[in-house]
Amino acid sequence: MFISKLDKTAGFFSNFFFLLNHYLFALKYELSFQIDSGDWLYKSNEGWTDYFEEFSLTSSKPDSAFKIIKGHSDHIERFRILEYIYPIRLIYKYNEKTKEE
């Protein structure tokens, strides 16, 4: 399992870029993926789901024996810029409350 930790050390899109990088890594190596936004700078109540839809990835491979937890500035692997388009569309989805506001 890969857990991408959003924190208070940087701005929104900097954290988001690393989250995308972590997601691409999890996707490439077929790992489950979750977002931990409990300590996120932009948290008003729950964190990520205050503004965006819940997002996770469940792998068909058994990976529960270990956890990789990485945060801001933990660049895992280099990916081509075009590889970031797909996850942006998946992850950056406003929840209904945000759409209404």
mmCIF file of C-alpha atoms in Angstrom, residues 7 14 18 20-22 29 31 35-36 39 42-43 52 54 63 71 78 83 89 93 98:
data_model
loop_
_atom_site.group_PDB
_atom_site.id
_atom_site.type_symbol
_atom_site.label_atom_id
_atom_site.label_comp_id
_atom_site.label_asym_id
_atom_site.label_seq_id
_atom_site.Cartn_x
_atom_site.Cartn_y
_atom_site.Cartn_z
ATOM 1 C CA ASP A 7 0.980 18.270 4.939
ATOM 2 C CA SER A 14 3.105 21.551 -4.745
ATOM 3 C CA PHE A 18 3.753 14.989 -5.265
ATOM 4 C CA LEU A 20 0.193 12.675 -8.495
ATOM 5 C CA ASN A 21 3.755 11.382 -8.572
ATOM 6 C CA HIS A 22 2.953 8.964 -5.745
ATOM 7 C CA TYR A 29 3.829 -1.137 -9.457
ATOM 8 C CA LEU A 31 0.028 -0.994 -5.289
ATOM 9 C CA ILE A 35 -4.413 9.931 0.489
ATOM 10 C CA ASP A 36 -3.664 10.948 4.089
ATOM 11 C CA ASP A 39 -2.302 17.226 8.676
ATOM 12 C CA TYR A 42 -5.948 23.273 3.625
ATOM 13 C CA LYS A 43 -7.923 20.966 5.887
ATOM 14 C CA PHE A 52 -12.783 16.815 -3.415
ATOM 15 C CA GLU A 54 -12.868 10.486 -1.998
ATOM 16 C CA ASP A 63 0.382 -5.590 -0.753
ATOM 17 C CA GLY A 71 4.887 13.241 1.701
ATOM 18 C CA ARG A 78 10.382 10.381 -12.867
ATOM 19 C CA GLU A 83 1.581 10.638 -17.837
ATOM 20 C CA ARG A 89 -8.669 13.972 -14.316
ATOM 21 C CA LYS A 93 -12.793 16.141 -8.828
ATOM 22 C CA THR A 98 -17.659 22.421 -3.341
#
